[in-house]
Coordinates of C-alpha atoms in Angstrom, one line a residue:
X1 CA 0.0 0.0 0.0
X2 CA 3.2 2.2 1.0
X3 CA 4.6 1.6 -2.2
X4 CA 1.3 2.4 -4.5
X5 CA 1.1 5.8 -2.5
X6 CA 4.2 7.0 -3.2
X7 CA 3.9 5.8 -6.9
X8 CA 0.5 8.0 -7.4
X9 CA 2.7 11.2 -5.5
X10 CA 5.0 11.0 -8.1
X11 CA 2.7 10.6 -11.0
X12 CA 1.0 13.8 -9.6
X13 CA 4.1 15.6 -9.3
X14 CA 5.1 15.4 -12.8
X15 CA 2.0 15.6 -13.9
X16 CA 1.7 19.2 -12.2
X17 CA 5.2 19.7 -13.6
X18 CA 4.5 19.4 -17.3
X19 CA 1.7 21.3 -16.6
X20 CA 4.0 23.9 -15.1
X21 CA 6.7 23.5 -17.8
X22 CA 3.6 23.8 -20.4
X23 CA 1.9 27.6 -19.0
X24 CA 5.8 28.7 -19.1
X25 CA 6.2 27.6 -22.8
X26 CA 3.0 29.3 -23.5
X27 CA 4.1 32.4 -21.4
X28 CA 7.3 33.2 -23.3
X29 CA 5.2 32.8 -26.7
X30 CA 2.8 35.7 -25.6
X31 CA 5.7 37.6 -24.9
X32 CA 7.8 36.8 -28.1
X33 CA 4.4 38.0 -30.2
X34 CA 4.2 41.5 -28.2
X35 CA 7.7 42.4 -28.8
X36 CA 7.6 43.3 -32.1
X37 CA 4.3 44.8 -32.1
X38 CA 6.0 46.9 -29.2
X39 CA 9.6 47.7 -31.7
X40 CA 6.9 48.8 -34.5
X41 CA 5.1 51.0 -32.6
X42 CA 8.8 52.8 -31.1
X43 CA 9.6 52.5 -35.1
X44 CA 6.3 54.5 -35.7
X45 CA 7.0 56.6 -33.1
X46 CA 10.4 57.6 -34.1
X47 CA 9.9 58.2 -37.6
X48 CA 6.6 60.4 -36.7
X49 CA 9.1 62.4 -34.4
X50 CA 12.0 62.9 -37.0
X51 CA 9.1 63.9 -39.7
X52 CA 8.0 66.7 -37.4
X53 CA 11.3 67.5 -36.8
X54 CA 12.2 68.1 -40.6
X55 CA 8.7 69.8 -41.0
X56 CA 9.6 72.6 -38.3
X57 CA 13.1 72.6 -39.6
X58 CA 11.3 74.2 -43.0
X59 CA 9.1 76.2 -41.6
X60 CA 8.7 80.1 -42.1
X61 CA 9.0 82.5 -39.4
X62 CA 5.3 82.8 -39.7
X63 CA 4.3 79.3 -39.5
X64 CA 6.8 79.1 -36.0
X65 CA 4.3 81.6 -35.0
X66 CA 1.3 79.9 -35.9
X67 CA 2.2 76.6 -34.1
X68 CA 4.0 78.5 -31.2
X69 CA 0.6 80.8 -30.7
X70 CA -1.7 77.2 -30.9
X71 CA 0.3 75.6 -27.8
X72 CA 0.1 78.7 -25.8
X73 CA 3.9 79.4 -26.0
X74 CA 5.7 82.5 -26.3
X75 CA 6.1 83.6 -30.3
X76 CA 9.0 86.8 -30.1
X77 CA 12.3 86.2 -30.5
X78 CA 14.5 86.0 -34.0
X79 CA 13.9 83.0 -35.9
X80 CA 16.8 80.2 -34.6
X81 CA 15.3 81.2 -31.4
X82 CA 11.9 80.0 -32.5
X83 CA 13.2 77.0 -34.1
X84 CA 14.8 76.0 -31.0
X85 CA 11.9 76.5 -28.8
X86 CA 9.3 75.0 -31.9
X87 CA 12.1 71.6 -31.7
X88 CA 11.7 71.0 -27.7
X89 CA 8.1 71.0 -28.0
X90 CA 8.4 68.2 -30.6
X91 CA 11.1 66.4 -28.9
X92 CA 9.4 67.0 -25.4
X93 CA 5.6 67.5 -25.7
X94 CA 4.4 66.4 -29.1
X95 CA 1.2 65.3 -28.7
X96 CA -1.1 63.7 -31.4
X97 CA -3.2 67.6 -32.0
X98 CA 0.5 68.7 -31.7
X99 CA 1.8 67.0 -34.1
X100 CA -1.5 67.2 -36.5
X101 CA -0.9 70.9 -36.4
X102 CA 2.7 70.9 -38.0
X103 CA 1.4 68.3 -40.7
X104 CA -1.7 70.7 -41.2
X105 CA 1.2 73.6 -41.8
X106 CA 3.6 71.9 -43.4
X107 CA 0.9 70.7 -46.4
X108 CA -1.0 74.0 -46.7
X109 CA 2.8 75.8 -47.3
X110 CA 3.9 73.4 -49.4
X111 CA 1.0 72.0 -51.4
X112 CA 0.7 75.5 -53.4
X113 CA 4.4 75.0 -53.9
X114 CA 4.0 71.5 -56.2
X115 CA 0.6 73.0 -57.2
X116 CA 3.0 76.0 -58.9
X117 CA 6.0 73.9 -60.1
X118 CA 4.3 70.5 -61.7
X119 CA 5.5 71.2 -65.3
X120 CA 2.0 70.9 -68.0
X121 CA 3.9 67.9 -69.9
X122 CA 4.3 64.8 -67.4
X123 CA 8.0 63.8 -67.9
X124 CA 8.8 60.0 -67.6
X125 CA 11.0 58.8 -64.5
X126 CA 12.4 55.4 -63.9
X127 CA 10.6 53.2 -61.3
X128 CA 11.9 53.6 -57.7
X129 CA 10.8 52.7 -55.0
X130 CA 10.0 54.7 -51.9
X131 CA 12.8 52.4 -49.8
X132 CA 15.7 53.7 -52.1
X133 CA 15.1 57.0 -51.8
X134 CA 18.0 58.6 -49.8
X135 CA 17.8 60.7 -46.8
X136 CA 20.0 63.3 -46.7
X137 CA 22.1 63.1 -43.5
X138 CA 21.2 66.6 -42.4
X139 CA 18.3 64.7 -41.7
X140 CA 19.1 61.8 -39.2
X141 CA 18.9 63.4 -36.2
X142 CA 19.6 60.8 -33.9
X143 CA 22.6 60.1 -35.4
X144 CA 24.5 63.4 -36.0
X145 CA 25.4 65.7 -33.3
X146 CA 23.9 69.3 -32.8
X147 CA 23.1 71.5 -35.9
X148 CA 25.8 74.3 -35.8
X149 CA 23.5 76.5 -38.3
X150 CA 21.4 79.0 -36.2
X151 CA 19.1 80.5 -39.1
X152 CA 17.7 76.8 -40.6
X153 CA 18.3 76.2 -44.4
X154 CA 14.9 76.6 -46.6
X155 CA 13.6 73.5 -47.6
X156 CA 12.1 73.5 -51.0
X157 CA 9.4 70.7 -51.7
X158 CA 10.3 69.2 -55.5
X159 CA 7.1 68.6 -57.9
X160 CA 8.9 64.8 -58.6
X161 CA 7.6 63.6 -54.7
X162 CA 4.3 64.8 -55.4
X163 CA 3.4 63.7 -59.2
X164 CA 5.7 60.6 -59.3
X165 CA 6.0 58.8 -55.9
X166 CA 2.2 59.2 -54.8
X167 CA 2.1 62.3 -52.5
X168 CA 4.1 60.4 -49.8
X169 CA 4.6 63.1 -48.0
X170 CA 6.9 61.3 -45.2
X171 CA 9.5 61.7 -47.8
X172 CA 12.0 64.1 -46.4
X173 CA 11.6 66.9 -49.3
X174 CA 15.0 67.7 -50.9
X175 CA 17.2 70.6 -49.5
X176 CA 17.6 74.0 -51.4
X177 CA 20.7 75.9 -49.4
X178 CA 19.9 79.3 -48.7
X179 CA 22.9 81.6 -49.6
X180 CA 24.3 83.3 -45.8
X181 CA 24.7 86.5 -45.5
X182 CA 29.0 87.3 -45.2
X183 CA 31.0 89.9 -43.2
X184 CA 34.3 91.4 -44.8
X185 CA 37.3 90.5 -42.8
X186 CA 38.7 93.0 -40.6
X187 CA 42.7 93.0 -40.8
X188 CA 42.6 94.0 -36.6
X189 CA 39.8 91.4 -35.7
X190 CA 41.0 87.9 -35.6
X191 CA 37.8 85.6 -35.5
X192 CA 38.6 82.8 -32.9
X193 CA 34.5 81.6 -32.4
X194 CA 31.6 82.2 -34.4
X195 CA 29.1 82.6 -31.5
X196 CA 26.0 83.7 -33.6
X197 CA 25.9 83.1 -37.5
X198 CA 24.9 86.9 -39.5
X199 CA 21.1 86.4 -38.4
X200 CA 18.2 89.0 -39.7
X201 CA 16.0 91.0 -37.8
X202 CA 13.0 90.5 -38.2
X203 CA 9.8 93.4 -37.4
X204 CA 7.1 91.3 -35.1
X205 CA 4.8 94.1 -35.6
X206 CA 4.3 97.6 -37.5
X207 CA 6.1 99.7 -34.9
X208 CA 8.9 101.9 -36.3
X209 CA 11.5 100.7 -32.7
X210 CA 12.1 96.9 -32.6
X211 CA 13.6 95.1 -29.9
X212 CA 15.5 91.9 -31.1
X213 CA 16.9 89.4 -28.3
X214 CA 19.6 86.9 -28.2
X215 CA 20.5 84.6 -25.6
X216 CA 24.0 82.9 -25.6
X217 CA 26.0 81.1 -23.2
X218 CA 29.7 81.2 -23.2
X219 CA 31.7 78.0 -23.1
X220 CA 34.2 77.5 -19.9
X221 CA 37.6 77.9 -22.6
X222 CA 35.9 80.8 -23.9
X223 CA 35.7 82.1 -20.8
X224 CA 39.4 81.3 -20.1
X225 CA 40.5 82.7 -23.2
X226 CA 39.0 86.4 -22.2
X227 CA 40.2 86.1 -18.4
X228 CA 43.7 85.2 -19.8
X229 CA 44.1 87.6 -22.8
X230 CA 46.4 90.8 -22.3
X231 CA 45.2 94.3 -21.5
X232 CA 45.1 95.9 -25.0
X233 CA 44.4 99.4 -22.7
X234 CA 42.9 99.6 -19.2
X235 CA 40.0 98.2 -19.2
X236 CA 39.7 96.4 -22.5
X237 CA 41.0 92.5 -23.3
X238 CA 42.5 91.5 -26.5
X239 CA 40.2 88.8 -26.4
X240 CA 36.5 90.5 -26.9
X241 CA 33.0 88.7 -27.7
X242 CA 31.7 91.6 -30.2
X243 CA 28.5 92.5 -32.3
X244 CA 28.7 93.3 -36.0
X245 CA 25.7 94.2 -37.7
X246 CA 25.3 94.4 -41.6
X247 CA 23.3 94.7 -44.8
X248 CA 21.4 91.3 -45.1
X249 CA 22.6 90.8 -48.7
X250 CA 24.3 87.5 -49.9
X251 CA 25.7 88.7 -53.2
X252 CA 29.4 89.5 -51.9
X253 CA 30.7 90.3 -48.2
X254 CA 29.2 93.0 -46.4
X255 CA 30.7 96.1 -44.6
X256 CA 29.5 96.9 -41.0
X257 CA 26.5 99.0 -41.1
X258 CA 24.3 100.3 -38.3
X259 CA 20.7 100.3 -38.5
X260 CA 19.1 104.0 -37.4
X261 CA 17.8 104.3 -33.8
X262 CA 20.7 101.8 -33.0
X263 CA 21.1 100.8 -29.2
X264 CA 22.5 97.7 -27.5
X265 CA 21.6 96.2 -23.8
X266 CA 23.1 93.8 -22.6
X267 CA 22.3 92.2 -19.5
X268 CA 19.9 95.1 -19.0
X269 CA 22.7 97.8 -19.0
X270 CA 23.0 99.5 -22.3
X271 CA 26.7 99.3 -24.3
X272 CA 28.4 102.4 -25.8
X273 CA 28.1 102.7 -29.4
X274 CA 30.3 104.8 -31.1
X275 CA 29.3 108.2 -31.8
X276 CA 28.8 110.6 -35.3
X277 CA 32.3 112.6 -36.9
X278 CA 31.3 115.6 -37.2
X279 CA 31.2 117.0 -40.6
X280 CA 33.7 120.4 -41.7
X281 CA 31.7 120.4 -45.1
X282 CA 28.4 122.6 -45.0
X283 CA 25.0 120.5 -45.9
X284 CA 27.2 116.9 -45.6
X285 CA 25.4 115.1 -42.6
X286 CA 28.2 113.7 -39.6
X287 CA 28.8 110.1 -40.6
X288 CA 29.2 106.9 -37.8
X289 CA 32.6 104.6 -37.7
X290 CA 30.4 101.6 -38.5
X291 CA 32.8 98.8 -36.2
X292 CA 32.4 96.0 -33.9
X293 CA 30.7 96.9 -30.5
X294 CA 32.3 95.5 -27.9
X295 CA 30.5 93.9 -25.0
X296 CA 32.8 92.3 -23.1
X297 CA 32.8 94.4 -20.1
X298 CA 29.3 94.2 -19.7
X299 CA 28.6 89.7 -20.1
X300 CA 28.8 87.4 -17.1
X301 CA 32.3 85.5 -17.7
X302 CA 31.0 82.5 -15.9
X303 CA 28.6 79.4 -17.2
X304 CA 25.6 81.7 -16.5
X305 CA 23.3 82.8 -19.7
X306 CA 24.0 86.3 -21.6
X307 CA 21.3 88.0 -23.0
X308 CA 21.5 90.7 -26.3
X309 CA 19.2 93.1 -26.8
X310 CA 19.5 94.9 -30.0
X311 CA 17.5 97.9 -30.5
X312 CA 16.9 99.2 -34.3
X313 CA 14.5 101.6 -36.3
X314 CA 12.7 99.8 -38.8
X315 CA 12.3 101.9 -42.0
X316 CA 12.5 99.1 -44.8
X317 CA 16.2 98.5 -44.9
X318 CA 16.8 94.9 -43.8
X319 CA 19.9 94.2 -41.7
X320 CA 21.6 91.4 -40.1
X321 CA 23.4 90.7 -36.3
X322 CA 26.1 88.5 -35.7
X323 CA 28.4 87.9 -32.4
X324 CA 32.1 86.4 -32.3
X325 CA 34.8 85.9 -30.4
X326 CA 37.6 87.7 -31.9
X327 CA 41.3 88.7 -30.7
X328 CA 42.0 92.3 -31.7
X329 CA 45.4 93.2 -33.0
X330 CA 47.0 96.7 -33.1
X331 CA 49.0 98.5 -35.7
X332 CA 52.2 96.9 -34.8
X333 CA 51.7 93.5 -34.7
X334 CA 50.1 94.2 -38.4
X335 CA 53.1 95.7 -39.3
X336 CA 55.4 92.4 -38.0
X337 CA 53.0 90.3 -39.8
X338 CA 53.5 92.1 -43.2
X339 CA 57.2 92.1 -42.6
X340 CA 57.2 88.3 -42.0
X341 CA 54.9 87.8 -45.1
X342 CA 54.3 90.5 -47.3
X343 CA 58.0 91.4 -48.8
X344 CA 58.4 91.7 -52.4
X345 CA 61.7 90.5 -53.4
X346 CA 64.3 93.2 -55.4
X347 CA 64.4 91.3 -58.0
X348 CA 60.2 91.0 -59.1
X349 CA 60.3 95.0 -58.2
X350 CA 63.2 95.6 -60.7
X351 CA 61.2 93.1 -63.0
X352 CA 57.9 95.6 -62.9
X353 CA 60.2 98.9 -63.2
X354 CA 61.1 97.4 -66.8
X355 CA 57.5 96.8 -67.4
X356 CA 56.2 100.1 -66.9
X357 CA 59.2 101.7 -68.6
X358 CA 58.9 98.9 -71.7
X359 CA 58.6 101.0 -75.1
X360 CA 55.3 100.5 -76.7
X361 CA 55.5 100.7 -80.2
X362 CA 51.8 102.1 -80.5
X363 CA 52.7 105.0 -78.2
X364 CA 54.5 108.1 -79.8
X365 CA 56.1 109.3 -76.6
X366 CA 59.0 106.8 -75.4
X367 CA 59.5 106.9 -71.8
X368 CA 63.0 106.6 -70.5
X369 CA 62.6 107.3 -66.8
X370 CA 60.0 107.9 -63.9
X371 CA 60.6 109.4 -60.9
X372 CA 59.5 108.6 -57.4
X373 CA 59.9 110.3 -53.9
X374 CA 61.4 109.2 -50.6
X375 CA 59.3 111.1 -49.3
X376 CA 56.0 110.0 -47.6
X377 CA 52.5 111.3 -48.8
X378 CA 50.7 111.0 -45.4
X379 CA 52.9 112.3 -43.1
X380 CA 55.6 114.5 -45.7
X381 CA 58.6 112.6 -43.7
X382 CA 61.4 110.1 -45.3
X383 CA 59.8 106.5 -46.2
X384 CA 61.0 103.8 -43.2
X385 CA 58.9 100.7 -44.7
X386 CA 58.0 101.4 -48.5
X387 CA 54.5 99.9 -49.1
X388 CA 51.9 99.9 -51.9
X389 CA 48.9 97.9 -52.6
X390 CA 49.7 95.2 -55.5
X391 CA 46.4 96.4 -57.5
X392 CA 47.7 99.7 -57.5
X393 CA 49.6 100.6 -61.0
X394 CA 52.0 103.7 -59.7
X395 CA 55.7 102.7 -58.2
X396 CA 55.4 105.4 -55.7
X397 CA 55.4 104.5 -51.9
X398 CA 53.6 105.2 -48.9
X399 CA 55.4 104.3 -45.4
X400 CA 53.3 101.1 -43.7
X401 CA 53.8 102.7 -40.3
X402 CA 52.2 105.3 -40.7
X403 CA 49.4 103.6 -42.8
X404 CA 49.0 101.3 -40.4
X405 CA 48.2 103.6 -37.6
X406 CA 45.7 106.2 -39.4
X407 CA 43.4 102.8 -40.3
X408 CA 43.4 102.1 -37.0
X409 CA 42.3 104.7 -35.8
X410 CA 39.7 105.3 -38.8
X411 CA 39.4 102.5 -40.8
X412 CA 39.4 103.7 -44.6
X413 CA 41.8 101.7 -46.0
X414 CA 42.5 103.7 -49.2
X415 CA 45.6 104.8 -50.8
X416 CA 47.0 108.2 -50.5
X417 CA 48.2 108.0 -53.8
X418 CA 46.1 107.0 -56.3
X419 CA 42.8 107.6 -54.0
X420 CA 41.8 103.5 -54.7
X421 CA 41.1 100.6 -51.7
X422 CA 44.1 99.2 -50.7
X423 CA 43.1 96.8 -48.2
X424 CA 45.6 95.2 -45.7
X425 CA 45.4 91.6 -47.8
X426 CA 47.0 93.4 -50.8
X427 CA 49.5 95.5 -49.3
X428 CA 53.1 94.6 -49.9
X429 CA 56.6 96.0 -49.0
X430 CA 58.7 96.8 -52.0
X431 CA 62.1 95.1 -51.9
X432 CA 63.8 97.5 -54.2
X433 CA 62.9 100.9 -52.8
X434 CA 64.1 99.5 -49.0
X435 CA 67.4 98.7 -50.4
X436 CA 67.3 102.2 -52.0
X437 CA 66.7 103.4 -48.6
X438 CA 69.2 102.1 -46.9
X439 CA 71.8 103.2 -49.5
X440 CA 70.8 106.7 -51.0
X441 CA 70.8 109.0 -47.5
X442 CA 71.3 112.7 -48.8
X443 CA 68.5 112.6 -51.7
X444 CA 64.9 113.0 -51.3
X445 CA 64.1 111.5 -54.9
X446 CA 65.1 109.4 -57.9
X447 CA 64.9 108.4 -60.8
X448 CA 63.9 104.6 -62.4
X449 CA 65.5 103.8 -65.7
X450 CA 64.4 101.6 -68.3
X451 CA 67.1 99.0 -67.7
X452 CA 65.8 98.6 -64.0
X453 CA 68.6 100.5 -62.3
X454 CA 68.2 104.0 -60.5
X455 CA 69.9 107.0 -59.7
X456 CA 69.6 109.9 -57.0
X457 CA 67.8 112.9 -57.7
X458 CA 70.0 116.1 -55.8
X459 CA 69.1 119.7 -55.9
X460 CA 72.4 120.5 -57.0
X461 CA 71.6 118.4 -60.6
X462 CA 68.5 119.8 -60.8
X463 CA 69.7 123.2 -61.0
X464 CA 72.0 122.0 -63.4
X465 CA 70.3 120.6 -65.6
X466 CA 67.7 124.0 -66.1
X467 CA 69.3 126.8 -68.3
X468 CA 70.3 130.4 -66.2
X469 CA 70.0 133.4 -67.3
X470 CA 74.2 134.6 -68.4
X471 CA 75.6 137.5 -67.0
X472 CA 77.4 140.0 -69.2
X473 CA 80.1 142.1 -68.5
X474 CA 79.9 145.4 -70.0
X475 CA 83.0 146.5 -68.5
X476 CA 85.3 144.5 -71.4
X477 CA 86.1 146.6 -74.8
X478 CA 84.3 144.4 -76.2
X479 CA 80.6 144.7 -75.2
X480 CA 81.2 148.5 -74.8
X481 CA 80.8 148.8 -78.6
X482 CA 77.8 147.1 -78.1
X483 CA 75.8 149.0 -75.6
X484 CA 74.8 152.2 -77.8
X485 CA 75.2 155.6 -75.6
X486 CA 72.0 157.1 -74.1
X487 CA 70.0 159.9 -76.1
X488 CA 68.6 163.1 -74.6
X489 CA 67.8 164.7 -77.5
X490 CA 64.8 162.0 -78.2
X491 CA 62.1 160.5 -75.7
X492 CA 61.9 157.0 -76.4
X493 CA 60.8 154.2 -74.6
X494 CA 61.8 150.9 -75.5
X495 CA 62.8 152.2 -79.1
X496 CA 59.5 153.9 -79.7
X497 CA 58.8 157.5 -79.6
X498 CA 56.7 158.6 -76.1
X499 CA 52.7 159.9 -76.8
X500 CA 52.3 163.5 -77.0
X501 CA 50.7 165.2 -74.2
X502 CA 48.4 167.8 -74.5
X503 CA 47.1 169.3 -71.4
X504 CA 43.7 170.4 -72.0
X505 CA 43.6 172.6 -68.1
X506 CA 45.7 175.2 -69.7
X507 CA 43.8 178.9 -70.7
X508 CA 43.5 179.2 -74.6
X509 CA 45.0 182.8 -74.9
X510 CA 48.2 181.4 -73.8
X511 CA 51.3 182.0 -76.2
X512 CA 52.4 178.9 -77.5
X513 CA 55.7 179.5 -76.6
X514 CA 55.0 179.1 -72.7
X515 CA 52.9 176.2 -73.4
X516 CA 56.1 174.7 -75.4
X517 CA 58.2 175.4 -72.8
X518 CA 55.9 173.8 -70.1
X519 CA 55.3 170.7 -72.2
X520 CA 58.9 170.0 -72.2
X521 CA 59.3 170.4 -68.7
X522 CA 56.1 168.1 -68.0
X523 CA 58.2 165.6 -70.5
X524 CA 61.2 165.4 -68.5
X525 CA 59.5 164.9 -65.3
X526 CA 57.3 162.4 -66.8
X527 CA 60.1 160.9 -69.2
X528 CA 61.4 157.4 -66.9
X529 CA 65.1 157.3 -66.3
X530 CA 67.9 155.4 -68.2
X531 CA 69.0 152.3 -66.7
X532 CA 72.2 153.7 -65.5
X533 CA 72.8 151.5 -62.6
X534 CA 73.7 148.5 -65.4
X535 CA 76.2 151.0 -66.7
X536 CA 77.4 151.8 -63.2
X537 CA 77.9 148.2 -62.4
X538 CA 79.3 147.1 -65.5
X539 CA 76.5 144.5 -66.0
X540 CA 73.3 143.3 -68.1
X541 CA 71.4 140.4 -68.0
X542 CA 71.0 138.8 -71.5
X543 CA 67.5 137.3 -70.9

């Protein structure tokens, strides 16, 4: 009985078991069918995400509003800054109205678009399909890092995705790259960090003053780099964070021009912006050094966030902000760096004396020599570093020194010889007149030969070389033959017989004898004298 007991136990045991074993087996297969219904609803969810994300990417400034405005969010600001703040509502709180509203935007912007650009003829493309269309990497999002573009490229829907692939409109629409607005280089501004691309301002409503903010934080080895710089002067680093504003217009760099009405806050103090030049011309209005504003003294050097308020009058001209990081430079350490790398050898001078002396056999006139001063044109002082601009087409010399400091002081950056930009990047030192320098001390001036080769220029040739009036001795026997005596029996004035005067004061019943005799007294009063003091002297000039 013992032994059929503990045989039925053991049946029930494995019995309950493989009945165990069996709900286990069953178990793990509802749990291998729900994971990849779960991994296509994350792949749903992911793609949905990254199509918003390219949707907002292409959006206007207008349609940031619009969706900003229909969460309740704030809708000023410049346009990265609405970007920004229209991508963490995607990424944080896109909901499925949410995200129906960007789709809702995104068609009605672009579905005029194809509407305007399907051609009338239908044009035959190759069958492809939707898997092999590629996604251009700006794209992937969860792969690449952070966009590094502030003011978002405009996405242009093409006519092919919506006539030839079926309207998909999860297609990522291909990418037309907006041209950037560029800044000129400044030759004492050294760019070391871009810390806001050339940005427009944009009105947000019809009132003449706009306010335009930025808010940037500064990186811990930026702030390093300004604790650590040099004192250019008391008070102001070497290494600055500055604002340039500009034209927006892509065509070719832009020079730094101030909106009117200008004023910058930041971190609610206002920053000096340099003032007008007054004007010595009557009716000609001052004019404003239009140059990077430095706000350095005014932004929190620490991890906390800077804030930029740029105030501007909005009267139909369009302009553009930027802010860098830049190391200034002065005059000096320009002038090292053109010494170091802007020195035209002897030789290549000597090489374009020929060519501008070169005969030209259509030209009449044959040139055998030009002439060029020692002398400087800005400052009337004896050249020290002989400088021109290579696109200028005269041999004569300006000192770099001197040059140097007047630009930066007021950046004009034209020559004082030919009155045509000479910018810093075309300046060079010529070779040949530094040599001349340093060997030719007592002339202020010489002459270039057709050969290549030079010589001084003296005062002493010069008045050689013009013809002087020769001195004649009247004292020898033989120039007194020459001189004919002086007559008193004639008036004459340079061998022509003097005018008759008739005085018409004198009483008619007077004889005519008196009157003769008064007449030739009048005459001889009247008559000039002989150049005697010649005669006295012994000597006559012969011009």
């Amino acid at each position: 009985m013992k032994l059929r007991a503990q045989a039925r136990a053991a049946l029930g045991q494995a019995r309950r078991g493989a009945d165990g074993d069996r709900s286990d087996t069953t178990e793990l297969c509802h749990v291998g069918r729900r994971r990849p219904a779960r991994r296509s609803l994350e792949s749903k969810m992911a793609a949905e995400l990254v199509e918003a994300k390219n949707m907002v990417m292409s959006f206007r400034v207008s349609d940031l509003q619009m969706l900003l405005g229909y969460v309740g969010r704030s809708k000023s600001g410049l346009k990265h800054e609405l970007v920004t703040r229209a991508l963490q509502l995607v990424q944080f709180d896109c909901s499925p109205e949410v995200f129906k509203k960007i789709k809702e935007l995104y068609e009605t912007r672009y579905s005029k678009k194809v509407t305007d650009v399907v051609p009338a003829a239908p044009v035959q493309q190759p069958h492809r399909s939707p898997d092999s269309l590629a996604v251009h990497p700006s794209y992937d999002h969860g792969t690449s890092g952070p966009r590094t573009s502030l003011s978002p490229p405009n996405l242009d829907y093409p006519a092919l995705y919506g006539k030839h692939v079926n309207g998909l409109s999860r297609i990522p629409p291909k990418i037309m790259t907006k041209p950037e607005v560029r800044l000129v280089k400044l030759p004492f501004y050294d760019v070391v960090d871009e810390l806001l691309k050339p940005t427009e301002l944009v009105a947000q409503n019809s009132e003449k003053l706009q306010d335009s903010p930025c808010v940037f934080v500064l990186s811990p080895r930026q702030v390093d780099l300004i604790k650590n710089s040099r004192d250019l002067h008391p008070g102001t680093k070497s290494v600055q964070v500055v604002l340039r504003i500009c034209y927006t217009d892509t065509s070719c760099p832009q020079e730094d021009q101030y909106p009117p009405n200008i004023a910058v806050k930041v971190n609610h103090n206002y920053c000096s912006v340099p003032g007008y030049y007054p004007s010595n011309k009557p009716g000609v209005e001052p004019k404003r050094p239009c140059r990077p504003i430095n706000l350095t003294n005014l932004m929190y050097l620490s991890s906390a966030s800077n804030r930029v308020t740029v105030t501007w009058g909005n009267y139909g001209k369009s302009y553009s902000v930027g802010l860098y990081l830049v190391r200034q430079r002065t005059s000096s350490e320009l002038l090292q760096r053109l010494k170091t790398i802007g020195v035209k050898h002897p030789e290549l001078c000597k090489t374009l004396v020929r060519e501008k002396l070169r005969l030209d056999p259509d030209s009449e006139i044959a040139t055998t020599g030009v002439r060029v001063s020692l002398i400087c044109p800005l400052v009337k002082m004896r050249l020290t570093v002989p400088c021109r601009a290579e696109t200028c087409a005269h041999l004569q010399c300006f000192d770099a020194v001197f040059y140097l400091q007047m630009n930066e002081k007021k950046p004009t950056w034209t020559c004082p010889v030919c009155d045509k930009p000479a910018q810093y990047d075309q300046l060079i030192i010529d070779g040949l007149l530094s040599k001349i320098l340093s060997e030719c001390k007592d002339a202020d001036e010489i002459e270039f030969l057709v050969d290549g080769s030079w010589r001084p220029i003296t005062a002493e040739k010069e008045r050689s070389s013009s013809p002087l009036c020769p001195i004649l001795d009247l004292g020898s026997p033989e120039m007194t033959a020459k001189v004919p005596p002086p007559s008193s029996t004639v008036s004459t004035e340079n061998g022509k017989p003097g005018p008759d005067v008739v005085d018409l004061t004198l009483d008619s019943s007077s004889s005519s004898s008196s009157s003769s005799e008064e007449d030739e007294e009048e005459e001889e009063e009247d008559r000039p004298p002989h150049k005697r003091r010649c005669f006295e002297k012994g000597l006559l000039s012969a011009c």
